[in-house]
CSV table of C-alpha atoms in Angstrom, one decimal:
chain,number,residue,atom,x,y,z
A,89,ASP,CA,-78.1,-50.1,-21.7
A,90,GLU,CA,-76.4,-47.1,-20.2
A,91,TRP,CA,-77.7,-43.5,-19.9
A,92,GLN,CA,-75.9,-40.9,-21.9
A,93,SER,CA,-75.9,-37.3,-20.6
A,94,TYR,CA,-76.7,-34.3,-22.7
A,95,ARG,CA,-73.0,-33.3,-22.5
A,96,GLU,CA,-72.0,-36.7,-23.8
A,97,VAL,CA,-74.4,-36.4,-26.7
A,98,TRP,CA,-73.3,-32.9,-27.4
A,99,ASP,CA,-69.6,-33.8,-27.5
A,100,ALA,CA,-70.3,-36.8,-29.7
A,101,ALA,CA,-72.4,-34.6,-32.1
A,102,LEU,CA,-69.6,-32.1,-32.4
A,103,ALA,CA,-67.1,-34.8,-33.2
A,104,VAL,CA,-69.4,-36.4,-35.8
A,105,LYS,CA,-70.1,-33.0,-37.3
A,106,ALA,CA,-66.3,-32.4,-37.7
A,107,GLY,CA,-65.9,-35.8,-39.2
A,108,LEU,CA,-68.7,-35.1,-41.7
A,109,ASP,CA,-67.1,-31.8,-42.6
A,110,GLU,CA,-64.3,-33.8,-44.1
A,111,LEU,CA,-66.5,-36.4,-45.7
A,112,LEU,CA,-69.0,-33.9,-47.2
A,113,ALA,CA,-66.5,-31.3,-48.3
A,114,ASP,CA,-67.2,-31.8,-52.0
A,115,ALA,CA,-70.5,-33.5,-51.7
A,116,PRO,CA,-73.1,-32.7,-54.4
A,117,GLN,CA,-76.1,-30.5,-53.5
A,118,GLY,CA,-79.7,-31.7,-53.5
A,119,ALA,CA,-83.0,-29.9,-53.1
A,120,GLU,CA,-82.9,-26.2,-52.2
A,121,GLY,CA,-79.2,-26.2,-53.0
A,122,ARG,CA,-78.4,-28.1,-49.8
A,123,VAL,CA,-76.3,-31.1,-49.0
A,124,PHE,CA,-78.6,-33.9,-47.8
A,125,VAL,CA,-77.8,-36.6,-45.4
A,126,GLY,CA,-80.1,-39.6,-45.1
A,127,LEU,CA,-80.6,-41.3,-41.7
A,128,PHE,CA,-81.4,-45.0,-42.4
A,129,ALA,CA,-81.5,-46.7,-39.0
A,130,PRO,CA,-83.8,-47.6,-36.2
A,131,ASN,CA,-84.0,-45.7,-32.9
A,132,GLN,CA,-80.6,-45.7,-31.2
A,133,PRO,CA,-78.4,-43.1,-29.5
A,134,GLU,CA,-76.3,-42.7,-32.7
A,135,TRP,CA,-79.3,-41.7,-34.7
A,136,VAL,CA,-79.9,-38.8,-32.3
A,137,ILE,CA,-76.2,-37.8,-32.4
A,138,CYS,CA,-76.0,-37.8,-36.2
A,139,ASP,CA,-79.2,-35.8,-36.5
A,140,LEU,CA,-77.8,-33.2,-34.2
A,141,ALA,CA,-74.5,-33.2,-36.0
A,142,CYS,CA,-76.3,-32.4,-39.2
A,143,VAL,CA,-78.1,-29.5,-37.6
A,144,LEU,CA,-74.7,-28.2,-36.3
A,145,GLY,CA,-73.1,-28.6,-39.7
A,146,GLY,CA,-76.0,-27.0,-41.7
A,147,TRP,CA,-76.8,-30.1,-43.7
A,148,ALA,CA,-80.4,-31.0,-44.4
A,149,VAL,CA,-81.6,-34.3,-42.9
A,150,ALA,CA,-83.8,-36.9,-44.7
A,151,PRO,CA,-85.0,-39.5,-42.1
A,152,LEU,CA,-85.7,-42.8,-43.7
A,153,ALA,CA,-87.8,-45.7,-42.4
A,154,PRO,CA,-85.5,-48.5,-41.4
A,155,THR,CA,-87.9,-51.1,-43.0
A,156,ASP,CA,-87.9,-49.3,-46.4
A,157,GLY,CA,-87.3,-51.6,-49.4
A,158,VAL,CA,-84.8,-50.8,-52.1
A,159,GLU,CA,-87.2,-49.5,-54.7
A,160,ARG,CA,-88.9,-47.0,-52.4
A,161,LEU,CA,-85.6,-46.0,-50.8
A,162,ALA,CA,-83.9,-45.4,-54.2
A,163,GLY,CA,-86.7,-43.2,-55.3
A,164,ILE,CA,-86.5,-41.0,-52.2
A,165,VAL,CA,-82.7,-40.8,-52.3
A,166,GLU,CA,-82.8,-39.8,-55.9
A,167,ARG,CA,-85.5,-37.2,-55.5
A,168,ALA,CA,-83.9,-35.5,-52.5
A,169,GLY,CA,-80.4,-35.8,-54.0
A,170,ILE,CA,-79.1,-37.4,-50.8
A,171,ALA,CA,-75.2,-37.3,-50.8
A,172,CYS,CA,-74.5,-39.5,-47.8
A,173,LEU,CA,-76.4,-42.3,-46.1
A,174,ILE,CA,-75.9,-43.1,-42.4
A,175,VAL,CA,-77.1,-46.6,-41.9
A,176,GLY,CA,-77.6,-49.3,-39.3
A,177,PRO,CA,-76.0,-52.8,-39.8
A,178,GLU,CA,-79.4,-54.3,-40.7
A,179,GLN,CA,-79.9,-51.6,-43.3
A,180,LEU,CA,-76.4,-51.8,-44.9
A,181,ALA,CA,-77.2,-54.3,-47.6
A,182,ARG,CA,-80.2,-52.3,-48.9
A,183,ALA,CA,-78.2,-49.1,-48.6
A,184,LYS,CA,-75.4,-50.5,-50.7
A,185,GLU,CA,-77.8,-51.6,-53.4
A,186,VAL,CA,-79.4,-48.1,-53.5
A,187,ALA,CA,-76.0,-46.4,-53.5
A,188,ALA,CA,-75.0,-48.5,-56.6
A,189,GLN,CA,-78.3,-47.6,-58.3
A,190,VAL,CA,-78.4,-43.9,-57.6
A,191,GLY,CA,-74.8,-43.1,-57.3
A,192,VAL,CA,-74.4,-42.3,-53.6
A,193,GLU,CA,-70.7,-42.4,-52.8
A,194,ARG,CA,-70.7,-41.9,-49.0
A,195,LEU,CA,-72.0,-44.4,-46.5
A,196,VAL,CA,-71.5,-44.3,-42.8
A,197,LEU,CA,-72.1,-47.5,-40.8
A,198,LEU,CA,-73.5,-47.2,-37.3
A,199,PRO,CA,-72.8,-49.8,-34.5
A,200,HIS,CA,-75.2,-52.5,-33.5
A,201,LEU,CA,-78.0,-51.5,-31.1
A,202,ASP,CA,-76.0,-52.8,-28.1
A,203,GLY,CA,-73.1,-50.4,-29.0
A,204,THR,CA,-70.8,-53.0,-30.4
A,205,PRO,CA,-69.1,-52.1,-33.7
A,206,ALA,CA,-70.6,-53.5,-36.9
A,207,PRO,CA,-68.3,-55.7,-39.0
A,208,ASP,CA,-66.0,-53.7,-41.3
A,209,ASP,CA,-67.3,-53.2,-44.8
A,210,GLU,CA,-65.2,-51.6,-47.5
A,211,ALA,CA,-68.3,-49.7,-48.8
A,212,ALA,CA,-68.9,-47.8,-45.6
A,213,ILE,CA,-67.0,-45.7,-43.1
A,214,PRO,CA,-67.4,-47.0,-39.5
A,215,TYR,CA,-69.1,-44.6,-37.1
A,216,ALA,CA,-66.2,-44.9,-34.7
A,217,GLU,CA,-63.8,-43.7,-37.5
A,218,LEU,CA,-66.1,-40.7,-38.1
A,219,LEU,CA,-65.9,-39.9,-34.4
A,220,ALA,CA,-62.2,-40.2,-34.3
A,221,ARG,CA,-61.7,-37.9,-37.4
A,222,GLY,CA,-63.5,-35.1,-35.5
A,223,ALA,CA,-62.4,-35.8,-32.0
A,224,ASP,CA,-59.6,-33.2,-31.9
A,225,ALA,CA,-61.2,-30.7,-34.3
A,226,GLU,CA,-62.2,-27.2,-33.1
A,227,PRO,CA,-66.0,-26.8,-33.2
A,228,ALA,CA,-67.1,-24.6,-36.1
A,229,LEU,CA,-70.9,-24.4,-36.1
A,230,VAL,CA,-72.9,-23.2,-39.1
A,231,ASP,CA,-75.4,-20.4,-38.5
A,232,ARG,CA,-78.8,-21.0,-40.0
A,233,GLU,CA,-81.9,-18.8,-40.2
A,234,PRO,CA,-85.1,-20.1,-38.6
A,235,ASP,CA,-86.8,-20.2,-42.0
A,236,GLU,CA,-84.1,-22.3,-43.6
A,237,LEU,CA,-84.7,-26.0,-44.5
A,238,TYR,CA,-83.9,-28.5,-41.7
A,239,THR,CA,-85.5,-31.7,-42.9
A,240,VAL,CA,-87.5,-33.4,-45.6
A,241,LEU,CA,-89.9,-36.0,-44.3
A,242,PHE,CA,-91.4,-38.4,-46.9
A,243,THR,CA,-94.9,-39.7,-46.9
A,244,SER,CA,-95.6,-43.4,-46.9
A,245,GLY,CA,-96.6,-43.4,-50.6
A,246,SER,CA,-99.8,-45.2,-50.0
A,247,THR,CA,-101.6,-43.0,-52.5
A,248,GLY,CA,-98.7,-42.8,-55.0
A,249,THR,CA,-95.1,-41.7,-55.1
A,250,PRO,CA,-93.8,-40.7,-51.7
A,251,LYS,CA,-93.9,-36.9,-51.3
A,252,GLY,CA,-91.4,-34.9,-49.3
A,253,ALA,CA,-92.7,-32.4,-46.7
A,254,MET,CA,-90.1,-29.7,-46.3
A,255,LEU,CA,-89.8,-28.4,-42.7
A,256,THR,CA,-87.7,-25.5,-41.5
A,257,HIS,CA,-85.8,-25.1,-38.2
A,258,ALA,CA,-88.6,-22.8,-37.0
A,259,ASN,CA,-91.2,-25.5,-37.8
A,260,LEU,CA,-89.6,-28.1,-35.6
A,261,SER,CA,-88.5,-25.7,-32.9
A,262,ILE,CA,-91.9,-24.1,-32.5
A,263,ASN,CA,-93.7,-27.4,-32.6
A,264,ALA,CA,-91.5,-28.9,-29.9
A,265,GLN,CA,-92.0,-25.8,-27.7
A,266,GLN,CA,-95.7,-26.0,-28.2
A,267,THR,CA,-95.7,-29.7,-27.2
A,268,ALA,CA,-93.6,-28.8,-24.1
A,269,GLY,CA,-96.1,-26.1,-23.2
A,270,LEU,CA,-98.9,-28.6,-23.2
A,271,ASN,CA,-97.0,-31.1,-21.0
A,272,PRO,CA,-99.3,-31.6,-18.0
A,273,PHE,CA,-96.6,-32.8,-15.6
A,274,GLY,CA,-95.1,-30.7,-12.9
A,275,ASP,CA,-91.4,-31.2,-13.5
A,276,PRO,CA,-90.7,-32.1,-17.2
A,277,ALA,CA,-86.9,-32.1,-16.7
A,278,ASN,CA,-87.3,-35.2,-14.5
A,279,GLU,CA,-89.5,-37.0,-17.0
A,280,VAL,CA,-88.4,-40.2,-18.6
A,281,PHE,CA,-90.0,-40.6,-22.0
A,282,MET,CA,-90.7,-44.1,-23.4
A,283,GLY,CA,-89.0,-43.8,-26.8
A,284,ALA,CA,-90.9,-46.4,-28.9
A,285,LEU,CA,-92.1,-44.1,-31.6
A,286,PRO,CA,-89.8,-44.2,-34.7
A,287,PHE,CA,-87.6,-41.1,-34.8
A,288,PHE,CA,-87.9,-40.9,-38.6
A,289,HIS,CA,-91.5,-39.9,-38.2
A,290,VAL,CA,-92.4,-36.3,-37.6
A,291,PHE,CA,-94.6,-37.0,-34.5
A,292,ALA,CA,-91.8,-38.7,-32.7
A,293,ASN,CA,-89.4,-36.0,-33.8
A,294,THR,CA,-91.6,-33.3,-32.4
A,295,ALA,CA,-93.4,-34.9,-29.4
A,296,LEU,CA,-90.6,-37.1,-28.3
A,297,LEU,CA,-87.1,-36.2,-29.4
A,298,ASN,CA,-87.2,-32.4,-29.7
A,299,HIS,CA,-89.7,-32.2,-26.8
A,300,ALA,CA,-87.2,-33.9,-24.6
A,301,VAL,CA,-84.4,-31.6,-25.7
A,302,VAL,CA,-86.5,-28.5,-25.0
A,303,THR,CA,-87.4,-29.6,-21.4
A,304,GLY,CA,-84.3,-31.5,-20.5
A,305,ALA,CA,-86.1,-34.8,-20.2
A,306,SER,CA,-84.6,-38.3,-20.7
A,307,ILE,CA,-85.5,-40.8,-23.3
A,308,ALA,CA,-85.4,-44.6,-22.7
A,309,MET,CA,-85.5,-45.7,-26.3
A,310,VAL,CA,-86.1,-49.0,-28.1
A,311,PRO,CA,-85.4,-49.7,-31.8
A,312,ARG,CA,-89.1,-50.6,-32.5
A,313,PHE,CA,-92.3,-51.2,-30.7
A,314,GLU,CA,-92.4,-54.7,-29.3
A,315,THR,CA,-94.7,-55.1,-26.3
A,316,LYS,CA,-92.4,-57.2,-24.1
A,317,GLN,CA,-89.4,-55.0,-24.7
A,318,VAL,CA,-91.4,-51.8,-24.1
A,319,LEU,CA,-92.8,-53.1,-20.8
A,320,GLN,CA,-89.3,-54.2,-19.6
A,321,THR,CA,-87.9,-50.8,-20.6
A,322,ILE,CA,-90.6,-48.9,-18.7
A,323,GLU,CA,-90.0,-51.0,-15.6
A,324,LYS,CA,-86.2,-50.9,-15.8
A,325,TYR,CA,-85.8,-47.1,-16.5
A,326,GLY,CA,-88.9,-45.8,-14.7
A,327,ALA,CA,-90.5,-44.3,-17.7
A,328,THR,CA,-93.0,-41.7,-16.6
């Protein structure tokens, strides 16, 4: 329930990136000859940090719906060639089952939504350990061209097998800047966005997460839309 500054998020992302450097050093490549990291967790600060860490490290991101079942998840992981799953505590059991089916050898376990560590599990590396691995490392960022792949977002599969939409760094950057340009408010840097849209969805990624980064706005996030919690969050943090 505490704000994190952009500096705190940036420093954490650099540490996670350095920790992932070690973890993914010999990881198999997936689509487009890229190493893929799957984010399988609800909205929480660590989701944002890990997404940014992947951008800094040059790995492609595959956001996954935290409510996905094993069958759908296994199909996506296999099709994209995901080498590492970063998961929330509530998603761990499903992630372990998928990892066993598809052959994913790297799991990272995020803390609970309140920031407390999840119970240790021998199948997954705790997020805190990943941070510690990279805490003293010298930042070594990976240059990427605007037209290089950033993320693959999978459709719901309502009309058949889920299909992956491949988006570049330029796609997401330009969309976020366009959204910021349409912002009708006078001082976007002082805006507080209500972060109830799921980050794994492209609209939230563009209109909420990346939009906030472009303008310097804040996000008061909740893991999922629940009316009472959203109203309490709006009141508590002054969402605009």
